[in-house]
């Protein structure tokens, strides 16, 4: 084992450092003989302190004018954007994600904070109606302390989607990142917190025990969870006990439907390659099943192989030429390899994609060679499960009906895409796909927009991040009503006659 500039880190709450629990080591997934850092986990007592500190800080934070909070969030987000180049190498080393993508996470923190700051006053404005039915005020109020549970694949983006709107709307928040990629996100959130009143943003660390202590805390008023099904189920059991509301952002098995009229030119094929293989396929909204017209199957495969040869370059994520790093953990690598082996034993063919940098030895880390999987059975695990790795099954279909029904034959409903030269046709097909998002002629990050609400249906979750909806989710309505005609309940209508229901 070699140790190259290993960082030592724990959580924080107000001015207090947290980390009296177990110490976890994290290796560099691209060079597994290198320890990136040691993480001091938070004890359940420390998690409780973080929540209590956030609750206390919320008393004054929630009373600030919304414009004041918005500007504080904008400035704090900009400060994170300013340390992008400093933190990108640390994120690349702990996660295995290419360095430019890592810097993009810090840039996202600034951009999303600015979007929230621009929108929050309008989105959460009081609605006041004064008419014959009386005076109605619908106010938007914060929940209180938000618990954010975050996975490793985009740790800062997925934290900021919760932190910026939660804070701007007057909540305070405690974040628990994943121990798989805890360091850069903690540094970034420390920078953010240094521009905010003490205690409004805290970070705790650890595995399920710390997460359970956080979501189960009686002073937590809302849980925002992003991750997989096992963690989601445990969190929901806990929230059922405390009746705590949730937003759940879970996994997907996105279908990319190529319609028969599509011109798959070089640019489109490269967009498709990144749509599937960005961050080694470890993106919730990556293309995870490619549905192609049967009579264009071979052509599509050929064009994709050529495009991948140009744009997918495996190697050390710190090398600027590299676009595909390792997967994050040994467990992930073994699971993905198992899915491919199972498909091959069922008669599928594997077509490797891309290339590596000169002299790079993939055996140094948790590398999985990007590949297309052809001819897998429709019910093979590689088709029906979220792979979360750089492999893409190609499924042939006979007509548009079958394409839509194959896309919808999934327990998941996160994102999807429809590709066509005819945009009207693509939008019409998109409306028939069961998903929270359908991209047109792109997939994954290239299709994301700050203003477009994002989240799943079916087993992909509920609630929304991004867009105005991603701000509203951190508020609850408070209706204050003076009826136009005050009646005694004894009139037999329960006091509702004449003013309650439209059409009465
Ligand atoms: P995971 O569920 O293993 O971990 C997510 C977080 O939950 C981590 O912080 C983990 O420590 C915590 N956790 C685990 N068990 C817990 C428990 N019992 N109580 C409280 N917290 C607990 O997920 P992962 O492997 O880190 O992430 C991969 C999954 O996340 C994939 O399925 C991916 O699709 C999904 N994801 C979804 C979105 C989205 O926006 N829908 C975005 C990114 C990732």
Short mmCIF file of C-alpha atoms and ligand atoms in Angstrom, two decimals:
data_model
loop_
_atom_site.label_atom_id
_atom_site.label_comp_id
_atom_site.label_asym_id
_atom_site.label_seq_id
_atom_site.Cartn_x
_atom_site.Cartn_y
_atom_site.Cartn_z
CA UNK A 1 0.00 0.00 0.00
CA UNK A 2 1.28 3.49 -0.80
CA UNK A 3 -0.16 6.63 0.75
CA UNK A 4 -0.13 9.71 -1.49
CA UNK A 5 -1.19 12.90 0.31
CA UNK A 6 -4.03 11.17 2.14
CA UNK A 7 -6.57 13.58 3.61
CA UNK A 8 -8.04 13.18 7.10
CA UNK A 9 -11.60 14.41 7.46
CA UNK A 10 -14.76 14.29 9.53
CA UNK A 11 -18.04 16.16 9.63
CA UNK A 12 -18.91 19.57 11.07
CA UNK A 13 -21.77 21.33 12.75
CA UNK A 14 -21.60 25.05 13.49
CA UNK A 15 -18.06 25.66 14.69
CA UNK A 16 -17.69 22.10 15.96
CA UNK A 17 -15.80 19.29 14.19
CA UNK A 18 -17.47 15.86 14.29
CA UNK A 19 -15.72 12.52 13.99
CA UNK A 20 -15.54 10.51 17.18
CA UNK A 21 -16.67 7.30 15.49
CA UNK A 22 -15.09 4.62 13.35
CA UNK A 23 -12.36 5.63 10.85
CA UNK A 24 -12.88 4.42 7.25
CA UNK A 25 -10.17 4.38 4.58
CA UNK A 26 -10.95 5.15 0.96
CA UNK A 27 -8.73 3.91 -1.87
CA UNK A 28 -8.33 5.52 -5.28
CA UNK A 29 -10.45 3.29 -7.55
CA UNK A 30 -8.09 3.98 -10.47
CA UNK A 31 -4.97 2.97 -8.47
CA UNK A 32 -6.16 0.78 -5.67
CA UNK A 33 -2.76 0.78 -3.92
CA UNK A 34 -3.24 4.48 -3.13
CA UNK A 35 -5.17 5.62 -0.05
CA UNK A 36 -6.92 8.92 -0.81
CA UNK A 37 -8.03 9.63 2.72
CA UNK A 38 -9.37 8.58 6.09
CA UNK A 39 -12.89 9.46 7.10
CA UNK A 40 -13.82 9.93 10.76
CA UNK A 41 -17.45 8.88 11.08
CA UNK A 42 -19.94 10.65 13.34
CA UNK A 43 -21.32 8.88 16.38
CA UNK A 44 -25.12 8.83 16.83
CA UNK A 45 -24.67 11.45 19.59
CA UNK A 46 -22.78 13.71 17.18
CA UNK A 47 -25.51 13.28 14.57
CA UNK A 48 -28.00 14.37 17.21
CA UNK A 49 -25.87 17.44 18.02
CA UNK A 50 -25.79 18.35 14.32
CA UNK A 51 -29.59 18.19 14.08
CA UNK A 52 -30.07 20.19 17.29
CA UNK A 53 -27.57 22.80 16.08
CA UNK A 54 -29.43 23.08 12.76
CA UNK A 55 -32.76 23.39 14.59
CA UNK A 56 -31.39 26.20 16.76
CA UNK A 57 -29.85 28.01 13.77
CA UNK A 58 -33.17 27.74 11.94
CA UNK A 59 -34.91 29.98 14.45
CA UNK A 60 -33.22 33.11 13.07
CA UNK A 61 -32.45 31.84 9.53
CA UNK A 62 -36.13 31.17 8.80
CA UNK A 63 -37.02 34.70 9.91
CA UNK A 64 -34.72 36.42 7.41
CA UNK A 65 -36.25 38.05 4.38
CA UNK A 66 -36.27 35.64 1.42
CA UNK A 67 -34.14 38.06 -0.62
CA UNK A 68 -31.48 38.05 2.08
CA UNK A 69 -31.36 34.24 2.17
CA UNK A 70 -31.32 34.08 -1.63
CA UNK A 71 -28.30 36.37 -1.86
CA UNK A 72 -26.47 34.43 0.86
CA UNK A 73 -27.08 31.17 -1.05
CA UNK A 74 -25.95 32.76 -4.33
CA UNK A 75 -22.71 34.07 -2.78
CA UNK A 76 -21.99 30.79 -0.98
CA UNK A 77 -22.57 28.79 -4.19
CA UNK A 78 -20.27 31.14 -6.13
CA UNK A 79 -17.56 30.56 -3.52
CA UNK A 80 -17.79 26.81 -4.18
CA UNK A 81 -17.54 27.46 -7.94
CA UNK A 82 -14.36 29.41 -7.28
CA UNK A 83 -12.60 26.37 -5.75
CA UNK A 84 -13.43 24.05 -8.66
CA UNK A 85 -9.86 23.59 -9.87
CA UNK A 86 -8.60 23.09 -6.31
CA UNK A 87 -11.13 20.38 -5.40
CA UNK A 88 -11.48 18.60 -8.75
CA UNK A 89 -8.32 16.44 -8.34
CA UNK A 90 -9.47 15.25 -4.89
CA UNK A 91 -12.90 14.27 -6.25
CA UNK A 92 -11.27 12.56 -9.25
CA UNK A 93 -9.01 10.53 -6.96
CA UNK A 94 -11.69 9.40 -4.52
CA UNK A 95 -14.41 8.72 -7.13
CA UNK A 96 -12.56 7.81 -10.34
CA UNK A 97 -14.52 10.38 -12.34
CA UNK A 98 -12.62 12.35 -15.02
CA UNK A 99 -11.20 15.58 -13.65
CA UNK A 100 -13.12 17.95 -15.96
CA UNK A 101 -16.41 16.34 -14.87
CA UNK A 102 -15.33 16.78 -11.25
CA UNK A 103 -14.67 20.50 -11.76
CA UNK A 104 -18.12 20.61 -13.36
CA UNK A 105 -19.66 19.55 -10.02
CA UNK A 106 -18.30 22.71 -8.36
CA UNK A 107 -19.50 24.77 -11.34
CA UNK A 108 -22.93 23.22 -10.93
CA UNK A 109 -22.98 24.31 -7.26
CA UNK A 110 -22.58 27.93 -8.38
CA UNK A 111 -25.06 27.70 -11.28
CA UNK A 112 -27.81 25.92 -9.32
CA UNK A 113 -27.41 28.27 -6.34
CA UNK A 114 -27.82 31.24 -8.70
CA UNK A 115 -30.91 29.65 -10.31
CA UNK A 116 -32.48 29.08 -6.89
CA UNK A 117 -31.58 32.61 -5.77
CA UNK A 118 -33.16 34.05 -8.92
CA UNK A 119 -36.39 32.04 -8.60
CA UNK A 120 -37.11 31.55 -4.90
CA UNK A 121 -38.94 34.82 -4.17
CA UNK A 122 -41.32 34.41 -7.13
CA UNK A 123 -41.86 30.69 -6.66
CA UNK A 124 -42.60 31.01 -2.96
CA UNK A 125 -44.47 34.33 -3.04
CA UNK A 126 -47.59 34.61 -0.88
CA UNK A 127 -50.82 34.09 -2.83
CA UNK A 128 -53.50 36.45 -1.56
CA UNK A 129 -57.09 36.29 -2.82
CA UNK A 130 -59.66 38.81 -1.63
CA UNK A 131 -63.11 38.21 -3.11
CA UNK A 132 -66.72 37.33 -2.27
CA UNK A 133 -65.56 34.03 -0.78
CA UNK A 134 -63.44 35.93 1.68
CA UNK A 135 -59.75 36.54 2.20
CA UNK A 136 -57.38 33.64 1.53
CA UNK A 137 -53.64 33.78 2.07
CA UNK A 138 -51.60 30.79 0.88
CA UNK A 139 -48.13 31.17 2.34
CA UNK A 140 -45.09 28.94 1.71
CA UNK A 141 -43.21 28.00 4.86
CA UNK A 142 -40.07 25.95 5.50
CA UNK A 143 -40.32 22.48 7.05
CA UNK A 144 -37.55 22.99 9.62
CA UNK A 145 -34.46 20.73 9.65
CA UNK A 146 -33.93 18.77 6.41
CA UNK A 147 -31.89 15.55 6.42
CA UNK A 148 -30.10 14.98 3.10
CA UNK A 149 -28.77 11.49 2.32
CA UNK A 150 -26.51 11.50 -0.70
CA UNK A 151 -24.84 8.80 -2.86
CA UNK A 152 -21.31 8.81 -4.25
CA UNK A 153 -21.75 9.13 -8.00
CA UNK A 154 -22.15 12.94 -8.10
CA UNK A 155 -21.73 13.86 -4.45
CA UNK A 156 -21.68 17.65 -4.71
CA UNK A 157 -24.37 17.99 -7.40
CA UNK A 158 -26.72 15.72 -5.47
CA UNK A 159 -26.00 17.58 -2.21
CA UNK A 160 -26.51 21.01 -3.77
CA UNK A 161 -29.85 20.01 -5.31
CA UNK A 162 -31.04 19.72 -1.70
CA UNK A 163 -28.93 22.31 0.13
CA UNK A 164 -29.56 25.38 -2.05
CA UNK A 165 -33.39 25.20 -2.20
CA UNK A 166 -33.70 23.99 1.40
CA UNK A 167 -31.68 26.96 2.69
CA UNK A 168 -33.17 29.57 0.35
CA UNK A 169 -36.68 28.64 1.50
CA UNK A 170 -35.72 29.00 5.18
CA UNK A 171 -34.92 25.46 6.28
CA UNK A 172 -31.63 24.38 7.76
CA UNK A 173 -29.98 21.15 6.65
CA UNK A 174 -27.69 18.30 7.70
CA UNK A 175 -26.05 16.34 4.86
CA UNK A 176 -24.74 12.78 5.04
CA UNK A 177 -22.56 11.99 2.03
CA UNK A 178 -21.61 8.44 1.06
CA UNK A 179 -18.36 7.11 2.57
CA UNK A 180 -17.39 6.05 -0.97
CA UNK A 181 -16.73 9.69 -2.02
CA UNK A 182 -16.88 11.85 1.12
CA UNK A 183 -13.89 14.19 0.92
CA UNK A 184 -14.34 16.76 -1.85
CA UNK A 185 -18.03 17.20 -1.07
CA UNK A 186 -17.20 17.89 2.59
CA UNK A 187 -14.57 20.48 1.64
CA UNK A 188 -17.03 22.11 -0.78
CA UNK A 189 -19.80 22.19 1.84
CA UNK A 190 -17.33 23.66 4.36
CA UNK A 191 -16.67 26.48 1.88
CA UNK A 192 -20.41 26.93 1.44
CA UNK A 193 -21.03 26.94 5.21
CA UNK A 194 -18.27 29.51 5.79
CA UNK A 195 -20.42 32.02 3.87
CA UNK A 196 -23.55 31.28 5.91
CA UNK A 197 -24.57 31.73 9.56
CA UNK A 198 -23.07 28.99 11.78
CA UNK A 199 -25.17 25.86 12.09
CA UNK A 200 -27.54 26.28 9.14
CA UNK A 201 -25.57 23.65 7.18
CA UNK A 202 -23.94 20.66 8.88
CA UNK A 203 -22.29 17.48 7.57
CA UNK A 204 -22.21 14.09 9.29
CA UNK A 205 -20.41 11.00 8.08
CA UNK A 206 -20.77 7.27 8.21
CA UNK A 207 -22.53 4.27 6.77
CA UNK A 208 -26.12 3.22 7.43
CA UNK A 209 -25.81 3.76 11.20
CA UNK A 210 -25.16 7.51 10.83
CA UNK A 211 -27.84 7.73 8.13
CA UNK A 212 -30.37 5.98 10.36
CA UNK A 213 -29.54 8.27 13.32
CA UNK A 214 -30.05 11.27 11.05
CA UNK A 215 -33.33 10.37 9.33
CA UNK A 216 -34.81 8.97 12.54
CA UNK A 217 -34.06 12.07 14.61
CA UNK A 218 -37.29 13.51 16.03
CA UNK A 219 -36.29 17.08 15.08
CA UNK A 220 -35.86 16.21 11.38
CA UNK A 221 -38.89 17.54 9.51
CA UNK A 222 -38.13 16.38 5.94
CA UNK A 223 -35.88 13.72 4.42
CA UNK A 224 -34.35 14.11 0.97
CA UNK A 225 -32.81 10.80 -0.12
CA UNK A 226 -30.91 9.93 -3.28
CA UNK A 227 -29.61 6.40 -3.67
CA UNK A 228 -30.50 2.78 -4.19
CA UNK A 229 -33.46 0.64 -3.15
CA UNK A 230 -32.02 -1.01 -0.05
CA UNK A 231 -31.12 2.30 1.58
CA UNK A 232 -34.42 3.82 0.42
CA UNK A 233 -36.43 1.04 2.02
CA UNK A 234 -34.61 1.39 5.35
CA UNK A 235 -35.09 5.17 5.29
CA UNK A 236 -38.79 4.82 4.48
CA UNK A 237 -39.33 2.37 7.35
CA UNK A 238 -37.80 4.94 9.66
CA UNK A 239 -39.87 7.79 8.18
CA UNK A 240 -43.00 5.68 8.58
CA UNK A 241 -42.30 5.51 12.33
CA UNK A 242 -41.84 9.27 12.66
CA UNK A 243 -44.32 10.26 9.89
CA UNK A 244 -41.62 12.37 8.25
CA UNK A 245 -42.24 13.47 4.64
CA UNK A 246 -39.72 12.44 1.99
CA UNK A 247 -38.41 13.11 -1.47
CA UNK A 248 -36.92 9.94 -2.95
CA UNK A 249 -34.57 10.04 -5.95
CA UNK A 250 -33.83 6.42 -6.80
CA UNK A 251 -32.36 4.36 -9.61
CA UNK A 252 -33.44 4.02 -13.21
CA UNK A 253 -33.20 1.70 -16.19
CA UNK A 254 -33.52 4.32 -18.90
CA UNK A 255 -34.50 3.27 -22.40
CA UNK A 256 -33.07 5.21 -25.34
CA UNK A 257 -35.44 4.67 -28.28
CA UNK A 258 -33.91 5.23 -31.71
CA UNK A 259 -36.80 5.71 -34.17
CA UNK A 260 -36.54 4.34 -37.71
CA UNK A 261 -36.18 7.75 -39.41
CA UNK A 262 -33.15 8.85 -37.33
CA UNK A 263 -30.00 9.91 -39.15
CA UNK A 264 -27.39 8.59 -36.74
CA UNK A 265 -24.55 10.87 -37.82
CA UNK A 266 -21.19 11.11 -36.03
CA UNK A 267 -22.33 13.88 -33.67
CA UNK A 268 -25.52 12.04 -32.67
CA UNK A 269 -23.59 8.81 -32.14
CA UNK A 270 -21.07 10.61 -29.90
CA UNK A 271 -23.93 12.15 -27.88
CA UNK A 272 -25.41 8.69 -27.50
CA UNK A 273 -22.05 7.25 -26.39
CA UNK A 274 -21.73 9.91 -23.67
CA UNK A 275 -25.41 9.44 -22.80
CA UNK A 276 -24.62 5.86 -21.85
CA UNK A 277 -20.99 5.91 -20.73
CA UNK A 278 -20.50 9.25 -18.96
CA UNK A 279 -18.97 8.63 -15.51
CA UNK A 280 -18.52 4.99 -16.58
CA UNK A 281 -22.29 4.60 -16.75
CA UNK A 282 -22.65 5.45 -13.05
CA UNK A 283 -25.31 8.09 -13.58
CA UNK A 284 -28.93 7.65 -12.51
CA UNK A 285 -30.16 9.05 -15.85
CA UNK A 286 -27.67 7.25 -18.11
CA UNK A 287 -29.04 5.37 -21.11
CA UNK A 288 -29.18 1.79 -19.82
CA UNK A 289 -31.08 0.04 -22.64
CA UNK A 290 -30.73 0.95 -26.32
CA UNK A 291 -33.84 0.12 -28.36
CA UNK A 292 -33.16 0.05 -32.13
CA UNK A 293 -35.26 -0.85 -35.20
CA UNK A 294 -34.41 -4.45 -36.10
CA UNK A 295 -33.46 -3.60 -39.70
CA UNK A 296 -31.04 -0.90 -38.51
CA UNK A 297 -29.45 -2.89 -35.68
CA UNK A 298 -26.13 -3.67 -37.37
CA UNK A 299 -25.72 -0.17 -38.79
CA UNK A 300 -26.36 1.42 -35.36
CA UNK A 301 -23.82 -0.88 -33.71
CA UNK A 302 -21.21 -0.05 -36.35
CA UNK A 303 -21.69 3.72 -36.05
CA UNK A 304 -21.63 3.54 -32.24
CA UNK A 305 -18.42 1.49 -32.22
CA UNK A 306 -16.77 4.12 -34.45
CA UNK A 307 -18.02 7.02 -32.29
CA UNK A 308 -16.90 5.30 -29.09
CA UNK A 309 -13.45 4.78 -30.61
CA UNK A 310 -13.20 8.55 -30.97
CA UNK A 311 -14.59 9.71 -27.62
CA UNK A 312 -14.29 6.96 -24.99
CA UNK A 313 -10.75 6.95 -23.60
CA UNK A 314 -10.07 4.86 -20.51
CA UNK A 315 -7.28 5.62 -18.06
CA UNK A 316 -6.39 7.65 -15.00
CA UNK A 317 -9.16 10.21 -14.36
CA UNK A 318 -6.52 12.86 -13.60
CA UNK A 319 -5.26 12.62 -17.21
CA UNK A 320 -7.11 15.32 -19.23
CA UNK A 321 -7.35 12.95 -22.22
CA UNK A 322 -9.37 10.41 -20.22
CA UNK A 323 -13.18 10.33 -20.51
CA UNK A 324 -13.87 6.97 -18.85
CA UNK A 325 -12.43 6.16 -15.44
CA UNK A 326 -12.88 3.07 -13.30
CA UNK A 327 -16.13 2.20 -11.54
CA UNK A 328 -16.18 3.30 -7.92
CA UNK A 329 -15.80 0.06 -5.99
CA UNK A 330 -14.74 -3.55 -6.28
CA UNK A 331 -18.33 -4.56 -5.49
CA UNK A 332 -19.58 -2.52 -8.48
CA UNK A 333 -16.94 -3.99 -10.77
CA UNK A 334 -17.76 -7.55 -9.77
CA UNK A 335 -21.52 -6.97 -10.08
CA UNK A 336 -21.20 -5.49 -13.58
CA UNK A 337 -18.83 -8.23 -14.72
CA UNK A 338 -21.33 -10.76 -13.37
CA UNK A 339 -24.16 -9.23 -15.41
CA UNK A 340 -22.03 -9.46 -18.58
CA UNK A 341 -20.97 -13.06 -17.87
CA UNK A 342 -24.57 -14.04 -17.25
CA UNK A 343 -25.66 -12.45 -20.54
CA UNK A 344 -22.89 -14.25 -22.45
CA UNK A 345 -23.85 -17.57 -20.91
CA UNK A 346 -27.37 -16.89 -22.19
CA UNK A 347 -26.11 -16.42 -25.76
CA UNK A 348 -25.32 -12.67 -25.88
CA UNK A 349 -22.28 -11.16 -27.65
CA UNK A 350 -20.08 -8.46 -26.13
CA UNK A 351 -18.63 -5.71 -28.36
CA UNK A 352 -15.88 -3.74 -26.54
CA UNK A 353 -15.86 0.02 -27.05
CA UNK A 354 -13.31 2.83 -26.93
CA UNK A 355 -9.60 2.66 -26.16
CA UNK A 356 -7.22 3.39 -23.30
CA UNK A 357 -4.39 5.88 -23.00
CA UNK A 358 -0.96 4.51 -23.99
CA UNK A 359 0.70 2.39 -21.29
CA UNK A 360 -2.41 2.37 -19.10
CA UNK A 361 -2.97 -0.89 -17.26
CA UNK A 362 -6.66 -1.28 -16.35
CA UNK A 363 -5.70 -3.97 -13.84
CA UNK A 364 -4.44 -1.20 -11.54
CA UNK A 365 -7.99 -0.33 -10.50
CA UNK A 366 -11.67 -1.18 -10.66
CA UNK A 367 -11.89 -0.82 -14.44
CA UNK A 368 -14.66 -2.30 -16.57
CA UNK A 369 -14.18 -2.07 -20.34
CA UNK A 370 -17.08 -0.16 -21.92
CA UNK A 371 -19.13 -2.51 -24.09
CA UNK A 372 -22.33 -3.11 -26.01
CA UNK A 373 -24.17 -6.32 -25.15
CA UNK A 374 -25.97 -7.72 -28.21
CA UNK A 375 -28.67 -10.37 -28.32
CA UNK A 376 -29.36 -10.66 -24.57
CA UNK A 377 -32.70 -12.22 -23.67
CA UNK A 378 -35.35 -9.54 -22.90
CA UNK A 379 -35.59 -10.85 -19.33
CA UNK A 380 -31.82 -11.11 -18.78
CA UNK A 381 -30.61 -9.24 -15.66
CA UNK A 382 -28.34 -7.07 -17.86
CA UNK A 383 -31.51 -5.75 -19.54
CA UNK A 384 -33.99 -5.55 -16.66
CA UNK A 385 -31.67 -4.37 -13.87
CA UNK A 386 -29.95 -1.01 -13.47
CA UNK A 387 -26.35 -1.94 -14.36
CA UNK A 388 -24.77 1.33 -13.09
CA UNK A 389 -21.67 0.61 -15.16
CA UNK A 390 -20.23 1.08 -18.67
CA UNK A 391 -22.26 -1.61 -20.43
CA UNK A 392 -25.23 -1.07 -22.71
CA UNK A 393 -27.57 -3.81 -23.92
CA UNK A 394 -28.93 -3.28 -27.45
CA UNK A 395 -32.48 -4.56 -27.93
CA UNK A 396 -34.06 -4.84 -31.41
CA UNK A 397 -37.72 -3.95 -32.00
CA UNK A 398 -40.07 -4.33 -34.96
CA UNK A 399 -42.31 -1.26 -34.81
CA UNK A 400 -42.97 1.88 -32.77
CA UNK A 401 -45.63 0.13 -30.66
CA UNK A 402 -43.16 -2.51 -29.60
CA UNK A 403 -40.50 0.11 -28.88
CA UNK A 404 -42.82 1.97 -26.49
CA UNK A 405 -43.97 -1.22 -24.83
CA UNK A 406 -40.37 -2.44 -24.35
CA UNK A 407 -39.40 0.95 -22.87
CA UNK A 408 -42.32 0.76 -20.44
CA UNK A 409 -41.67 -2.87 -19.49
CA UNK A 410 -39.63 -1.79 -16.51
CA UNK A 411 -40.13 -1.38 -12.79
CA UNK A 412 -38.30 1.92 -13.14
CA UNK A 413 -39.37 5.22 -14.62
CA UNK A 414 -36.60 7.76 -14.13
CA UNK A 415 -35.49 9.14 -17.51
CA UNK A 416 -35.60 7.96 -21.15
CA UNK A 417 -34.93 9.37 -24.59
CA UNK A 418 -36.45 9.37 -28.07
CA UNK A 419 -34.24 9.99 -31.11
CA UNK A 420 -35.72 11.03 -34.46
CA UNK A 421 -35.19 13.49 -37.33
CA UNK A 422 -38.85 14.45 -36.84
CA UNK A 423 -39.07 16.43 -33.59
CA UNK A 424 -42.90 16.40 -33.53
CA UNK A 425 -42.88 12.62 -33.83
CA UNK A 426 -40.25 12.35 -31.09
CA UNK A 427 -42.36 14.48 -28.73
CA UNK A 428 -45.47 12.41 -29.49
CA UNK A 429 -43.64 9.14 -28.75
CA UNK A 430 -42.06 10.72 -25.65
CA UNK A 431 -45.51 11.38 -24.19
CA UNK A 432 -46.19 7.62 -24.27
CA UNK A 433 -43.06 6.69 -22.31
CA UNK A 434 -43.52 6.07 -18.58
CA UNK A 435 -40.78 8.22 -17.05
CA UNK A 436 -40.23 11.44 -15.15
CA UNK A 437 -38.05 12.81 -17.96
CA UNK A 438 -37.75 12.07 -21.68
CA UNK A 439 -34.87 13.69 -23.55
CA UNK A 440 -35.14 14.25 -27.29
CA UNK A 441 -32.10 13.52 -29.49
CA UNK A 442 -29.80 13.41 -26.48
CA UNK A 443 -29.63 11.56 -23.17
CA UNK A 444 -28.16 12.18 -19.74
CA UNK A 445 -26.28 15.35 -18.82
CA UNK A 446 -26.51 16.90 -22.30
CA UNK A 447 -30.28 17.01 -21.88
CA UNK A 448 -30.42 18.35 -18.34
CA UNK A 449 -31.72 21.84 -17.74
CA UNK A 450 -31.80 23.71 -14.43
CA UNK A 451 -35.41 24.70 -15.16
CA UNK A 452 -36.69 21.18 -15.97
CA UNK A 453 -38.08 19.29 -12.95
CA UNK A 454 -36.32 15.92 -12.57
CA UNK A 455 -37.35 12.80 -10.67
CA UNK A 456 -38.87 9.39 -11.06
CA UNK A 457 -42.10 7.47 -11.23
CA UNK A 458 -42.67 3.79 -10.34
CA UNK A 459 -39.69 2.41 -8.39
CA UNK A 460 -37.53 5.39 -9.38
CA UNK A 461 -39.04 7.48 -6.61
CA UNK A 462 -41.16 10.56 -6.04
CA UNK A 463 -40.76 14.28 -5.54
CA UNK A 464 -38.72 16.45 -7.88
CA UNK A 465 -35.35 18.15 -7.96
CA UNK A 466 -34.35 20.92 -10.43
CA UNK A 467 -36.74 23.59 -11.66
CA UNK A 468 -39.29 25.52 -9.63
CA UNK A 469 -40.65 22.18 -8.35
CA UNK A 470 -37.22 21.47 -6.84
CA UNK A 471 -37.60 24.63 -4.75
CA UNK A 472 -41.27 24.16 -3.81
CA UNK A 473 -40.54 20.69 -2.40
CA UNK A 474 -38.75 22.32 0.54
CA UNK A 475 -41.85 24.28 1.51
CA UNK A 476 -45.30 23.46 2.79
CA UNK A 477 -48.39 25.58 2.32
CA UNK A 478 -50.04 27.41 5.17
CA UNK A 479 -53.55 28.61 4.30
CA UNK A 480 -54.98 31.47 6.34
CA UNK A 481 -58.65 32.05 5.54
CA UNK A 482 -61.34 34.49 6.57
CA UNK A 483 -64.63 33.31 4.93
CA UNK A 484 -66.76 35.94 3.22
CA UNK A 485 -69.89 34.78 5.01
CA UNK A 486 -69.43 33.36 8.48
CA UNK A 487 -72.08 30.71 9.16
CA UNK A 488 -72.69 28.54 12.15
CA UNK A 489 -71.92 24.86 11.63
CA UNK A 490 -75.43 24.25 12.94
CA UNK A 491 -76.92 25.35 9.58
CA UNK A 492 -76.48 21.76 8.39
CA UNK A 493 -73.69 22.51 5.86
CA UNK A 494 -70.85 22.38 8.34
CA UNK A 495 -70.26 26.06 7.56
CA UNK A 496 -69.34 25.28 3.94
CA UNK A 497 -72.45 26.49 2.14
CA UNK A 498 -71.96 29.16 -0.44
CA UNK A 499 -68.24 29.61 -0.26
CA UNK A 500 -66.29 26.42 -0.48
CA UNK A 501 -66.54 24.54 -3.72
CA UNK A 502 -66.36 25.91 -7.23
CA UNK A 503 -69.68 25.42 -9.01
CA UNK A 504 -71.78 25.40 -5.85
P1 LIG B 1 -26.94 3.73 -1.57
O1 LIG B 1 -28.40 3.61 -1.40
O2 LIG B 1 -26.06 2.60 -1.25
O3 LIG B 1 -26.41 4.96 -0.70
C1 LIG B 1 -27.00 6.22 -0.77
C2 LIG B 1 -26.83 6.90 0.57
O4 LIG B 1 -27.69 6.25 1.52
C3 LIG B 1 -25.42 6.81 1.14
O5 LIG B 1 -25.12 8.03 1.81
C4 LIG B 1 -25.55 5.68 2.15
O6 LIG B 1 -24.58 5.73 3.17
C5 LIG B 1 -26.95 5.93 2.69
N1 LIG B 1 -27.60 4.79 3.33
C6 LIG B 1 -27.49 3.49 3.00
N2 LIG B 1 -28.25 2.75 3.85
C7 LIG B 1 -28.86 3.62 4.69
C8 LIG B 1 -29.75 3.47 5.78
N3 LIG B 1 -30.17 2.26 6.19
N4 LIG B 1 -30.19 4.57 6.42
C9 LIG B 1 -29.78 5.80 6.02
N5 LIG B 1 -28.89 6.00 5.02
C10 LIG B 1 -28.44 4.91 4.36
O7 LIG B 1 -26.76 4.21 -3.07
P2 LIG B 1 -25.40 4.42 -3.85
O8 LIG B 1 -24.84 3.08 -4.21
O9 LIG B 1 -24.52 5.38 -3.11
O10 LIG B 1 -25.95 5.17 -5.16
C11 LIG B 1 -26.32 4.51 -6.33
C12 LIG B 1 -27.82 4.57 -6.54
O11 LIG B 1 -28.29 5.92 -6.44
C13 LIG B 1 -28.20 4.11 -7.93
O12 LIG B 1 -29.34 3.29 -7.87
C14 LIG B 1 -28.51 5.41 -8.66
O13 LIG B 1 -29.36 5.27 -9.77
C15 LIG B 1 -29.14 6.19 -7.56
N6 LIG B 1 -29.14 7.62 -7.91
C16 LIG B 1 -30.33 8.25 -8.18
C17 LIG B 1 -30.35 9.59 -8.56
C18 LIG B 1 -31.62 10.33 -8.86
O14 LIG B 1 -31.61 11.55 -8.95
N7 LIG B 1 -32.75 9.65 -9.05
C19 LIG B 1 -29.13 10.29 -8.65
C20 LIG B 1 -27.94 9.60 -8.38
C21 LIG B 1 -27.95 8.27 -7.99
#
